[in-house]
XYZ file of C-alpha atoms in Angstrom:
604
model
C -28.635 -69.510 34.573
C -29.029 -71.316 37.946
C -31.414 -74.295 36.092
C -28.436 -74.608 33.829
C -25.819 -74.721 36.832
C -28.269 -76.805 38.592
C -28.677 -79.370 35.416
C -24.701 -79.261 34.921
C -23.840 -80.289 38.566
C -26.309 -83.320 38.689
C -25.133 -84.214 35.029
C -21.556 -83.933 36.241
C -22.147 -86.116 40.053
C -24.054 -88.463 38.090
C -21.606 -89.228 35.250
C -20.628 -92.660 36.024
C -24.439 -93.676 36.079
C -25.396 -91.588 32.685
C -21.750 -93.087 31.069
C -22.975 -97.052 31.980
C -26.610 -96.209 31.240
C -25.675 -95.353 28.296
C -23.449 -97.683 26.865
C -25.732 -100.395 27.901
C -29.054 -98.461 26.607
C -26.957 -97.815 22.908
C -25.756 -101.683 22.965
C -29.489 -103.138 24.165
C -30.925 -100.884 21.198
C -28.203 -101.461 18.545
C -28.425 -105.336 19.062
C -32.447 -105.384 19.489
C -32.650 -103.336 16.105
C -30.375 -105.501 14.318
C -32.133 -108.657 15.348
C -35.245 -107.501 14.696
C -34.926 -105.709 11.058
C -31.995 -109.124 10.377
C -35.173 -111.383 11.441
C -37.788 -109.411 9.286
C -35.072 -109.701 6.487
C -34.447 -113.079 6.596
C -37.912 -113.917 6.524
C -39.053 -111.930 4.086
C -36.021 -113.455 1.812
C -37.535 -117.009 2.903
C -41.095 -115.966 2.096
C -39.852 -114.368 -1.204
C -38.222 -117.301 -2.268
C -40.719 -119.744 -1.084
C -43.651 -117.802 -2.377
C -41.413 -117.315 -5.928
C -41.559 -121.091 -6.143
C -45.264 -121.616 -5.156
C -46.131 -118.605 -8.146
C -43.734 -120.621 -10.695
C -45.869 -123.687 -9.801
C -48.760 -121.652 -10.461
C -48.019 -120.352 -13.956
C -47.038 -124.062 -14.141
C -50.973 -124.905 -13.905
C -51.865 -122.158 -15.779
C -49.915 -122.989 -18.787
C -51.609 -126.929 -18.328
C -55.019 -125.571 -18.365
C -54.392 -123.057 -21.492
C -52.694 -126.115 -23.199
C -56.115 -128.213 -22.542
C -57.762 -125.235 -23.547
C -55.470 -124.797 -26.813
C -55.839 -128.979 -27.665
C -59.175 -128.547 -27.274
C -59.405 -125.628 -29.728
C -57.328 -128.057 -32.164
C -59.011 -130.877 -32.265
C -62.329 -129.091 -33.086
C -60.596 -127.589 -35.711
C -59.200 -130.654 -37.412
C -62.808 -132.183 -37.264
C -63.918 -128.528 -38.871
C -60.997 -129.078 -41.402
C -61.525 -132.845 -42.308
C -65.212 -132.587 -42.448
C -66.368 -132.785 -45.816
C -69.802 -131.940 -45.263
C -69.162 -128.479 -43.911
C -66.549 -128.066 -46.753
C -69.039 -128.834 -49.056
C -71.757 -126.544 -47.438
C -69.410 -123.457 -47.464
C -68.120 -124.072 -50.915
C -72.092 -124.333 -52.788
C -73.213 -121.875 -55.260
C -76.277 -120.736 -56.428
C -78.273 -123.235 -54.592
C -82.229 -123.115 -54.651
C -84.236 -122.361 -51.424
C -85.009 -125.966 -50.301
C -81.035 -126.976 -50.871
C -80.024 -123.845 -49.085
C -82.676 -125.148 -46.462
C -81.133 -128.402 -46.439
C -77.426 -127.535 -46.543
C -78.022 -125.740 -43.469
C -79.738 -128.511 -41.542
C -76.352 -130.575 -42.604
C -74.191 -127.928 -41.214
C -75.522 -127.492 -38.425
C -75.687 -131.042 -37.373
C -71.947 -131.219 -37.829
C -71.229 -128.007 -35.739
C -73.377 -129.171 -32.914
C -71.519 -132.457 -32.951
C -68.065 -130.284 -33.014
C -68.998 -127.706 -30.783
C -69.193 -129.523 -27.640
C -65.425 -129.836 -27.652
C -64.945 -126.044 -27.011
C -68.262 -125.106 -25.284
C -67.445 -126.633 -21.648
C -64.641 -123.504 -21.848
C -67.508 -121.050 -22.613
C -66.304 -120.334 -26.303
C -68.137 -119.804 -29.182
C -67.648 -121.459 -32.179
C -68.622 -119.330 -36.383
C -68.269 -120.843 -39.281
C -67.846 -118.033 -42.120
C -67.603 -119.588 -45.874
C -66.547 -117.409 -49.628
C -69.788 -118.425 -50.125
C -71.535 -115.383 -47.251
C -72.204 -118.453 -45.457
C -72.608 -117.583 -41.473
C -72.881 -120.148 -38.796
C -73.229 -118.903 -34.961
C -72.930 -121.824 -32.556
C -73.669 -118.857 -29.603
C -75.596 -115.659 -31.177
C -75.627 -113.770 -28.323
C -72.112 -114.297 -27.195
C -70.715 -112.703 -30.660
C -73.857 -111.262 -32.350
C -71.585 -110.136 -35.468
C -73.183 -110.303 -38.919
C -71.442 -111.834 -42.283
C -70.752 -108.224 -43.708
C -68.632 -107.278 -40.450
C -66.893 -110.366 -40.428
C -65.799 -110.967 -43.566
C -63.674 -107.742 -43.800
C -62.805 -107.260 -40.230
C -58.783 -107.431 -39.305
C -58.986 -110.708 -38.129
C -60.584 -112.295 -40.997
C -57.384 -111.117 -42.945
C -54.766 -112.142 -40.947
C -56.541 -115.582 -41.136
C -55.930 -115.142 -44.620
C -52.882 -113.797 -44.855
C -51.490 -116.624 -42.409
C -53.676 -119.819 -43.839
C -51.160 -122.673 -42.148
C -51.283 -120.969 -38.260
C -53.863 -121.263 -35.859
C -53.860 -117.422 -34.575
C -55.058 -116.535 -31.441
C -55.966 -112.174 -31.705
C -57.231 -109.706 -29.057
C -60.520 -108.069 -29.915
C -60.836 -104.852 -27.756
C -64.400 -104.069 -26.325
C -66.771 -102.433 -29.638
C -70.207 -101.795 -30.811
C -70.866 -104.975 -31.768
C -68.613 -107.040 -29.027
C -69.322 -105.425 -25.443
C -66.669 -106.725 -23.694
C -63.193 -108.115 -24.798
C -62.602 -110.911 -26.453
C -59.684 -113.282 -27.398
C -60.681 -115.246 -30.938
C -58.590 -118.298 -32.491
C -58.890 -118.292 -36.290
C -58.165 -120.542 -38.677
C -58.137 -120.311 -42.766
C -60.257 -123.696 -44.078
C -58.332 -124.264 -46.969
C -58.323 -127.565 -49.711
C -55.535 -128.910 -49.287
C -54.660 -130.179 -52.661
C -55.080 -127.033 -54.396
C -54.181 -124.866 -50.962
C -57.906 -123.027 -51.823
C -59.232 -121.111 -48.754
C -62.980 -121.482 -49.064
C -63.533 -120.327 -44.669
C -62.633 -119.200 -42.107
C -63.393 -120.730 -38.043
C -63.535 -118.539 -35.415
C -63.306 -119.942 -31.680
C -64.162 -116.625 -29.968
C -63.976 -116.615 -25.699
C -64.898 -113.461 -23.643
C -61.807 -112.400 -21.899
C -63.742 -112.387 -18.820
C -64.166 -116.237 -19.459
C -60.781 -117.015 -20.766
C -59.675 -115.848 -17.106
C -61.111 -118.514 -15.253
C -57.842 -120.708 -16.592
C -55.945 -118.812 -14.370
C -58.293 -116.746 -11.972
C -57.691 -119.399 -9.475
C -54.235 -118.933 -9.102
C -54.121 -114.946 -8.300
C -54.650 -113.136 -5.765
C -54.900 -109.306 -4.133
C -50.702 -109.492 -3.889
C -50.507 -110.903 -7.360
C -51.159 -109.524 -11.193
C -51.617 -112.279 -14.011
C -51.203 -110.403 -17.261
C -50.700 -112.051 -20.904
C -48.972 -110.032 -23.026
C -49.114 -110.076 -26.694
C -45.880 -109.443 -28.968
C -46.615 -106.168 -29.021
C -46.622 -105.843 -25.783
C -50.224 -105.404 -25.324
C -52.140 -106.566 -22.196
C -55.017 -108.874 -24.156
C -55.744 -110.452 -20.034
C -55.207 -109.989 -17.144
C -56.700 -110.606 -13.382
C -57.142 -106.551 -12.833
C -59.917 -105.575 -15.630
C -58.336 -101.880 -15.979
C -55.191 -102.955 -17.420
C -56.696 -104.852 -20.121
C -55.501 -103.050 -23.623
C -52.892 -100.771 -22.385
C -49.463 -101.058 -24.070
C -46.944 -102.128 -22.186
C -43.602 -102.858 -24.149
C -41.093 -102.226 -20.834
C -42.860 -104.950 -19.160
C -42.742 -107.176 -22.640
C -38.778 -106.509 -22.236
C -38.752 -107.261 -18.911
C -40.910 -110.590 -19.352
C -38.029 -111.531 -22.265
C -35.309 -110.786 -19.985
C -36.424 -113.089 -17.637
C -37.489 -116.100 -20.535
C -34.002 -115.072 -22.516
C -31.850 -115.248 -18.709
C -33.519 -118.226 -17.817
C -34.135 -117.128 -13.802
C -37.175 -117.634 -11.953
C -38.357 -114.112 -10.938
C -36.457 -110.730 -11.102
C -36.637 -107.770 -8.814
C -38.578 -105.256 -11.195
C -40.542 -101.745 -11.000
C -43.196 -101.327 -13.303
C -46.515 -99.439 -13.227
C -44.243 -97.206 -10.358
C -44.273 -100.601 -7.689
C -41.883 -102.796 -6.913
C -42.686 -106.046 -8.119
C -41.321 -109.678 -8.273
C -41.403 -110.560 -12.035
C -42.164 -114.033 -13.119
C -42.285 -114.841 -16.552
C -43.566 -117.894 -18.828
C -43.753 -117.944 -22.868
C -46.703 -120.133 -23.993
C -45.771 -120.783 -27.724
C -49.265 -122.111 -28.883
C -50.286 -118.312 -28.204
C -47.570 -115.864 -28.970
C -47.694 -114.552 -25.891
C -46.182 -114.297 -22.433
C -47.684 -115.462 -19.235
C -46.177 -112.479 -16.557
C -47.011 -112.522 -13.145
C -46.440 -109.534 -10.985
C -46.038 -110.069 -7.174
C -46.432 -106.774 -5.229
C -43.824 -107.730 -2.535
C -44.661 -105.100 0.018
C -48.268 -105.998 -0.439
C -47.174 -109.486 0.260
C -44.657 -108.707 3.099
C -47.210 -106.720 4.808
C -49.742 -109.670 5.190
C -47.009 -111.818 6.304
C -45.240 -110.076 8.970
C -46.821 -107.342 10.884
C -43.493 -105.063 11.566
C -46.214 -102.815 13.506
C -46.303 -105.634 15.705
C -42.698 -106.518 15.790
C -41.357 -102.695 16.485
C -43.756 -102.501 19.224
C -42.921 -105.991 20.522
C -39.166 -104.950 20.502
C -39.919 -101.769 21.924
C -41.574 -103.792 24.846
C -38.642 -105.950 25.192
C -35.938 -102.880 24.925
C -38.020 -100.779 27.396
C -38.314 -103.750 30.253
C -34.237 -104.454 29.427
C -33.962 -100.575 30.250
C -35.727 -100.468 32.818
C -33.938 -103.192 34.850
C -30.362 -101.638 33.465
C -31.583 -98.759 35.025
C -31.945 -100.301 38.289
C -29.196 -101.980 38.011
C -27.096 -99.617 37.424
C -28.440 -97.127 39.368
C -27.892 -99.426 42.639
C -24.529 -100.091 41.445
C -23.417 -96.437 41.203
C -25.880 -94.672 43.847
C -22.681 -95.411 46.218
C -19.894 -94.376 44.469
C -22.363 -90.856 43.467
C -23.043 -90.500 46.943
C -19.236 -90.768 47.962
C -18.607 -88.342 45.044
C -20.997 -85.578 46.528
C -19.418 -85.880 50.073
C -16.055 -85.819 48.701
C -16.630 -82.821 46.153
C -19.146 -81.132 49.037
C -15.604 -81.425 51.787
C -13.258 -79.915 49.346
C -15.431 -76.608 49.110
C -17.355 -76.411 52.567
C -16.777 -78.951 55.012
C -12.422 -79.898 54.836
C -12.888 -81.653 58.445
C -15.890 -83.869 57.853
C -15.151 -87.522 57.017
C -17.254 -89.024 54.168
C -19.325 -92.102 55.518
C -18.575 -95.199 54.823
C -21.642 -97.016 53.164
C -22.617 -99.227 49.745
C -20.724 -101.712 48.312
C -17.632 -103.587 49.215
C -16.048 -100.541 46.597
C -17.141 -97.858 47.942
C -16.978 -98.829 51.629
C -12.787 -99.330 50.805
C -12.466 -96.130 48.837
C -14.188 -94.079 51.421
C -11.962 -96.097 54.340
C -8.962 -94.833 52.275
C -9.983 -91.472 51.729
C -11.258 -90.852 55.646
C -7.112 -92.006 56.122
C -5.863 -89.612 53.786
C -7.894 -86.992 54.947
C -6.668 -87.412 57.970
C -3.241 -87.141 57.553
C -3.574 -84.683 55.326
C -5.217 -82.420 58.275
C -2.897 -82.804 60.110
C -0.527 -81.757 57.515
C -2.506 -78.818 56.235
C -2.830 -77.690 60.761
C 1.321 -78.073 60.405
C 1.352 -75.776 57.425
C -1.525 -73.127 59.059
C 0.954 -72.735 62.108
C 3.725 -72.473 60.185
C 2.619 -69.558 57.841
C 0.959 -67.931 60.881
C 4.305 -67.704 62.657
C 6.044 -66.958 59.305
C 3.708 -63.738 58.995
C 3.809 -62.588 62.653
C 7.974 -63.011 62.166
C 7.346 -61.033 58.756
C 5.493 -58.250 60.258
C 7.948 -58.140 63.772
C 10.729 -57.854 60.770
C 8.892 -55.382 59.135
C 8.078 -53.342 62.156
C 11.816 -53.126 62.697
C 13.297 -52.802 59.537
C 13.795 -49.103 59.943
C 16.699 -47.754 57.740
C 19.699 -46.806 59.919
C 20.611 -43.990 57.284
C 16.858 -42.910 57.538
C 17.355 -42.338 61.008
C 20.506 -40.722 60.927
C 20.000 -38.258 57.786
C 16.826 -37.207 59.668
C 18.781 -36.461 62.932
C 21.304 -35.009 61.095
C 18.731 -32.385 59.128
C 16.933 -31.416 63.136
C 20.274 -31.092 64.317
C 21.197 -28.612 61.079
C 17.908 -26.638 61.536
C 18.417 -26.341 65.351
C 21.778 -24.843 64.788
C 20.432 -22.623 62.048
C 17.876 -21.461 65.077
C 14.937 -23.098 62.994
C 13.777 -24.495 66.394
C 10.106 -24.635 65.388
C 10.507 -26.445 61.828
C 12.894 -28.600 64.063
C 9.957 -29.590 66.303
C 7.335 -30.280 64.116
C 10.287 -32.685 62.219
C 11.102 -34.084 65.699
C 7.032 -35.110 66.341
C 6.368 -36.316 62.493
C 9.746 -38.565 63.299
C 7.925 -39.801 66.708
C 5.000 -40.746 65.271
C 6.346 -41.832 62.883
C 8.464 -44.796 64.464
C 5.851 -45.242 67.154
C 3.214 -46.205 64.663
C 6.020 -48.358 62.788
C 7.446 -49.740 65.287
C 5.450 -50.473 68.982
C 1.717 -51.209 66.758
C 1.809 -54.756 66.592
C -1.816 -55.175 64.571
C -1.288 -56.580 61.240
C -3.507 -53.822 59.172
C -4.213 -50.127 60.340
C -7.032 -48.025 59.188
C -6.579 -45.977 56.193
C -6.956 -42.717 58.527
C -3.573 -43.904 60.556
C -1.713 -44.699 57.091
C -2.402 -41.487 55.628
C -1.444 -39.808 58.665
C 1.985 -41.960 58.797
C 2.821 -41.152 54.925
C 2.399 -37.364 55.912
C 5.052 -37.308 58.745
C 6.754 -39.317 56.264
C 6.125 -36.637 53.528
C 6.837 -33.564 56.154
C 10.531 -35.769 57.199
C 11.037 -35.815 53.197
C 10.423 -32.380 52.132
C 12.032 -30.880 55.278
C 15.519 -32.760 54.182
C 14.846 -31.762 50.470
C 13.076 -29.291 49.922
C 9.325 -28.152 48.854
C 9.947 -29.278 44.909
C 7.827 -32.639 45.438
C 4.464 -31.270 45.663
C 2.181 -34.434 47.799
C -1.621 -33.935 47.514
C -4.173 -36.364 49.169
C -7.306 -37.348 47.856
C -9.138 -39.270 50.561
C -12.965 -40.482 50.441
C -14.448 -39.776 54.237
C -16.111 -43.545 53.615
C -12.474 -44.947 53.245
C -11.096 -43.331 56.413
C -12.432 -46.913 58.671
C -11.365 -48.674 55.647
C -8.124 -51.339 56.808
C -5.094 -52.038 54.984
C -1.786 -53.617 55.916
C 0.919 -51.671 57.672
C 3.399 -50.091 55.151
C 1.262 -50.508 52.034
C 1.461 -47.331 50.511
C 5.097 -45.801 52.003
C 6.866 -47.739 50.007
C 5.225 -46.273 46.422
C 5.538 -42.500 48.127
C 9.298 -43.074 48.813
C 10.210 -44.664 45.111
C 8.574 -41.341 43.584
C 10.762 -39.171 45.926
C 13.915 -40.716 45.350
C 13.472 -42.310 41.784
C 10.889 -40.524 40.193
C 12.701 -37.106 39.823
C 16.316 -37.945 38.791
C 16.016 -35.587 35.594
C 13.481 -33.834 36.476
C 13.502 -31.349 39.445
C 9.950 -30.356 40.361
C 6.772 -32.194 40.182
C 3.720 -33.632 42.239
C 2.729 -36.938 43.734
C -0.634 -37.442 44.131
C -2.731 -40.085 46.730
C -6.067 -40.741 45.760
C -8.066 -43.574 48.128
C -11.899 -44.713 46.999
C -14.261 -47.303 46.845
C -14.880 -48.565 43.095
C -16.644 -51.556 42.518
C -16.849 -52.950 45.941
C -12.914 -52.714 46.485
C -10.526 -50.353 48.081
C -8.519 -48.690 45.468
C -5.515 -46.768 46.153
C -3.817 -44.604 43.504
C 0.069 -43.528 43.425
C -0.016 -41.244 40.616
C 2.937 -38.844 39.954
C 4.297 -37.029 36.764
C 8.141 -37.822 37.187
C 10.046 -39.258 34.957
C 8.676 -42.423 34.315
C 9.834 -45.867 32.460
C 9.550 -47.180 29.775
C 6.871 -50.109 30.209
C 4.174 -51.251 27.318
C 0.512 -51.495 29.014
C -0.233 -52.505 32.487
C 2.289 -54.115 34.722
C 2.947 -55.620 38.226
C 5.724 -55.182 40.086
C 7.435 -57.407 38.378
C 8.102 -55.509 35.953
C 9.404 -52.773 37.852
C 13.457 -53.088 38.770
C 13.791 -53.308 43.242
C 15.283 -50.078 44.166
C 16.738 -49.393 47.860
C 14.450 -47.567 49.974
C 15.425 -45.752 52.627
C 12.960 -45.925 55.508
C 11.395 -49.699 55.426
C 13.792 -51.270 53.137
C 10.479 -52.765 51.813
C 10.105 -53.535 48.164
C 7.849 -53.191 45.852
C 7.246 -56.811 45.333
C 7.110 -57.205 49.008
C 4.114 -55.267 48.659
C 2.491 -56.693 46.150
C 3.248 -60.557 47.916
C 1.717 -59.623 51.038
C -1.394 -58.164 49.125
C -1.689 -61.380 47.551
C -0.888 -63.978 50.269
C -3.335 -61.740 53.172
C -6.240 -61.494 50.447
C -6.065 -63.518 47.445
C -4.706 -63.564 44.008
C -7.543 -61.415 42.562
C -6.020 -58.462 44.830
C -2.270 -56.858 44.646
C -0.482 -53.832 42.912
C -1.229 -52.562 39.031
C 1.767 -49.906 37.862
C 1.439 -48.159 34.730
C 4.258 -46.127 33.122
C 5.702 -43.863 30.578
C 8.610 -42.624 29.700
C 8.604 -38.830 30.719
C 5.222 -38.514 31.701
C 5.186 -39.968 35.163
C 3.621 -43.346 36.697
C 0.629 -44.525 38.082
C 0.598 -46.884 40.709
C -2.587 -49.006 41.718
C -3.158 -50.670 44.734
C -6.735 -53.006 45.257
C -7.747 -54.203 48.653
C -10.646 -55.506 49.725
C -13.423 -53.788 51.906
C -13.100 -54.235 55.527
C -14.179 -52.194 58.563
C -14.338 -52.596 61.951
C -17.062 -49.510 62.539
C -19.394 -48.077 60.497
C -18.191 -45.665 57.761
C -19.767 -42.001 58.307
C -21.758 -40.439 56.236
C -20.035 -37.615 54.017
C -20.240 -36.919 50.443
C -17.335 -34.760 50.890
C -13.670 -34.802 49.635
C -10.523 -33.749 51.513
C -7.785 -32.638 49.843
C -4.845 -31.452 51.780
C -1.318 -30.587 49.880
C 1.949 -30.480 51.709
């Protein structure tokens, strides 16, 4: 509880310094952050966009070299196509062993003069005839048989498509160990449209990529894609084969919308899509740019956080400073001026810091001096005001008091009640000479309990023994002080007001200690009023008392202006079953209390 305190009061002298501190720390960070994430943004837009056109200039090349690589293809084919030796060759029948011999010599002199044209790309070039005839320009880069070939897929859709020059994926098999990417072409006559061959320009994929291999990188996919969506090559080996139609859509969406790249996710990345159909193929050209991959190697935000970190935490650090110098003065003159309105009221603060606080300390040193002066005005002014109170008090003794009370001795000394008479004549002595020539503004509780009896004997002597007064006095209380007149005026309002309808009764005065405070009880089980809960004296109508003239809320005001608010008079009421009244006072002594656990109770 006392860190907390402790933490609250620094927080709350320091709250000009934390408020600025603040403000500036929030505005240093807000603006550093948006610098620094609007930089990384706008470069990585730039680089995007710069890097978007560099790729596009790629697939640019790459579509040149697969052109050279597709002319290439085409012109060996046309020599294929218009030579009429290897026509002839694939179209014999039945020849004998030394023409077979020969026809082979023929057709192989022709290939080998053809093949060149394709073999500085690394593809091989097969000639397969009706005839079973099988020529293998590279054995061991296709070692496939006539049997296989003739009925494999490919062969047919050479067939089936005898004008186009198809280019097919071959997956990795038995007889093909890796994949492959084979143009075909039917050899057909052209006059009758006969298909007497087929040539084959097969390329291992692996080779095929070394169009474009040059162009891609560890942020960067190259992928063709076949109309089915198939990955027949790409630059990473373990997405070759896998069907891919979403990214065939995407690649059209980007051919069909005509835009340079699109903002894609595919294969769960974000990607930069750029997309180019090459025609000669049937397929599309995609490349994939990983853009955080890319990002990453271009800007190290690592390095940017921790340089802005840097930068935020030296800009803090002199704020600090800077702030702190700036309102060190005015804390300090805060302290003083908060530490002079609870302890110190006469101490001036001193004048030091800045020009600011030096004036407002100048013109609060002024107003605190005038203002003691004002405050020693108003000290000697309520100090006369309560010695004129209590020399008011002191005589206030009712004339009809007086007289009624003379008047009763006088009765009982002509009735030849001399003693009664006496001891009536004494209580009334003591009485006024404790009232009237003790000057001391409080009286132990001993001499006010003595006082209310003589007061009580007066009373019951006029009227009768029908008001039964007990007294319930702690010995500890007896050293106890309390204003003069505290209690007579409750004992006299249940004398004359507390019994109007009924006749007999008791008044009881109980004085303790409870809780560290004097507590003294006017309890009596008169008539009572008709009040809801606990009440002050306000509540209660001023009646006319006899003796003092003193009021109830005169009480209760003097309680209050002597000791405090926290102290005064509690009355609690209801109608016919009497009233409590409850007076709190602090605890003061001027000797020790003695030692007794004992109660005295004396009824008059």
């Amino acid at each position: 509880m006392k860190m907390k305190k402790k933490a609250f009061l620094i927080l709350r002298n320091n709250s000009l310094f934390i408020k600025m501190f603040l403000i500036m720390v929030i505005s240093i960070v807000a603006v550093s952050l948006l610098i620094t994430f609007s930089s990384i943004r706008m470069s990585s837009n730039l680089f995007m966009d710069t890097f978007s056109i560099s790729n596009t200039k790629a697939l640019e090349q790459i579509e040149i070299r697969f052109e050279d690589y597709s002319f290439a293809i085409v012109n060996a084919m046309n020599e294929v196509q218009n030579n009429g030796t290897i026509k002839r060759v694939l179209t014999q029948q039945n020849e004998s062993a030394i023409e077979t011999s020969k026809s082979y010599h023929d057709i192989s002199r022709q290939i080998e003069r053809i093949y060149p044209t394709v073999e500085a790309y690394d593809a091989n070039m097969i000639v397969l005839g009706r005839n079973e005839r099988l020529y293998n320009m590279n054995y061991s880069n296709w070692p496939v048989s006539w049997e296989v070939l003739r009925n494999h897929p490919i062969t047919e859709a050479a067939f089936n498509e005898p004008d186009r020059l198809l280019y097919q994926f071959m997956p990795s098999t038995s007889f093909n160990d890796k994949p492959m990417l084979v143009a075909t072409k039917a050899l057909m006559e052209r006059s009758t449209g006969e298909i007497y061959g087929v040539l084959y320009f097969p390329i291992r994929e692996e080779d095929w990529k070394e169009l474009y291999e040059g162009y891609t990188s560890t942020e960067n996919k190259v992928l063709l894609v076949d109309r089915t969506g198939k990955i027949v090559s790409s630059n990473q080996e373990e997405m070759i084969g896998q069907e891919t139609p979403e990214l065939l859509s995407m690649a059209k969406e980007v051919e069909n919308e005509e835009v340079e790249f699109k903002d894609v996710q595919v294969f769960d990345t974000d990607y930069l899509l750029m997309s180019q159909y090459l025609p000669t193929y049937d397929l599309y050209l995609v490349n994939l740019v990983d853009k955080d991959a890319v990002l990453e190697n271009l800007i190290n935000t690592k390095e940017i956080l921790l340089i802005s970190f840097g930068i935020v935490l030296l800009a803090v650090i002199v704020v600090f400073i800077i702030s702190r110098r700036m309102t060190n003065s005015i804390s300090r003159l805060v302290k003083q001026i908060s530490t002079i309105a609870k302890y110190d009221f006469n101490k001036p603060v001193a004048e030091t810091g800045g020009y600011e606080a030096k004036k407002i300390a100048n013109a609060f040193n002024y107003m605190l001096n005038e203002l003691q002066e004002y405050v020693d005005l108003v000290v000697q002014a309520e100090q006369k005001q309560r010695s004129a109170e209590l020399m008011a008090l002191q005589h206030q003794i009712n004339p009809h008091f007086l007289y009624n009370t003379l008047a009763s001795i006088k009765f009982m000394v002509q009735q030849g009640k001399q003693e009664k008479a006496t001891d009536m004549i004494h209580a009334l002595i003591s009485l006024l000479q404790n009232a009237l020539s003790n000057v001391d503004q409080t009286i132990t509780v001993e001499q006010e309990i003595t006082d209310l009896k003589n007061y009580v004997l007066i009373n019951q002597a006029r009227y009768g023994n029908g008001i039964k007064v007990n007294f319930f006095i702690s010995p500890d209380c007896l050293d106890c002080q309390l204003p003069k007149l505290i209690l007579q005026p409750f004992i006299e309002n249940a004398f004359f007001h507390a019994f109007n309808e009924k006749k007999e009764g008791f008044v009881q005065i109980l004085v303790s200690q409870k809780h560290g405070r004097l507590v003294c009880e006017i309890v009596d089980n008169g008539d009572g009023m008709e009040i809801k809960g606990d009440h002050t004296k306000e509540d209660i109508k001023e009646k006319r008392h006899l003796f003092s003239g003193i009021g109830i809320r005169n009480v209760h005001e003097r309680i209050q202006m002597i000791y405090g608010e926290e102290y005064g008079v509690e009355i609690t009421s209801n109608k016919g079953e009497g009233t409590k009244v409850k007076v709190e006072l602090p605890i003061q002594k001027l000797d020790p209390a003695p030692k007794s656990n004992e109660i005295t109770s004396i009824q008059e």
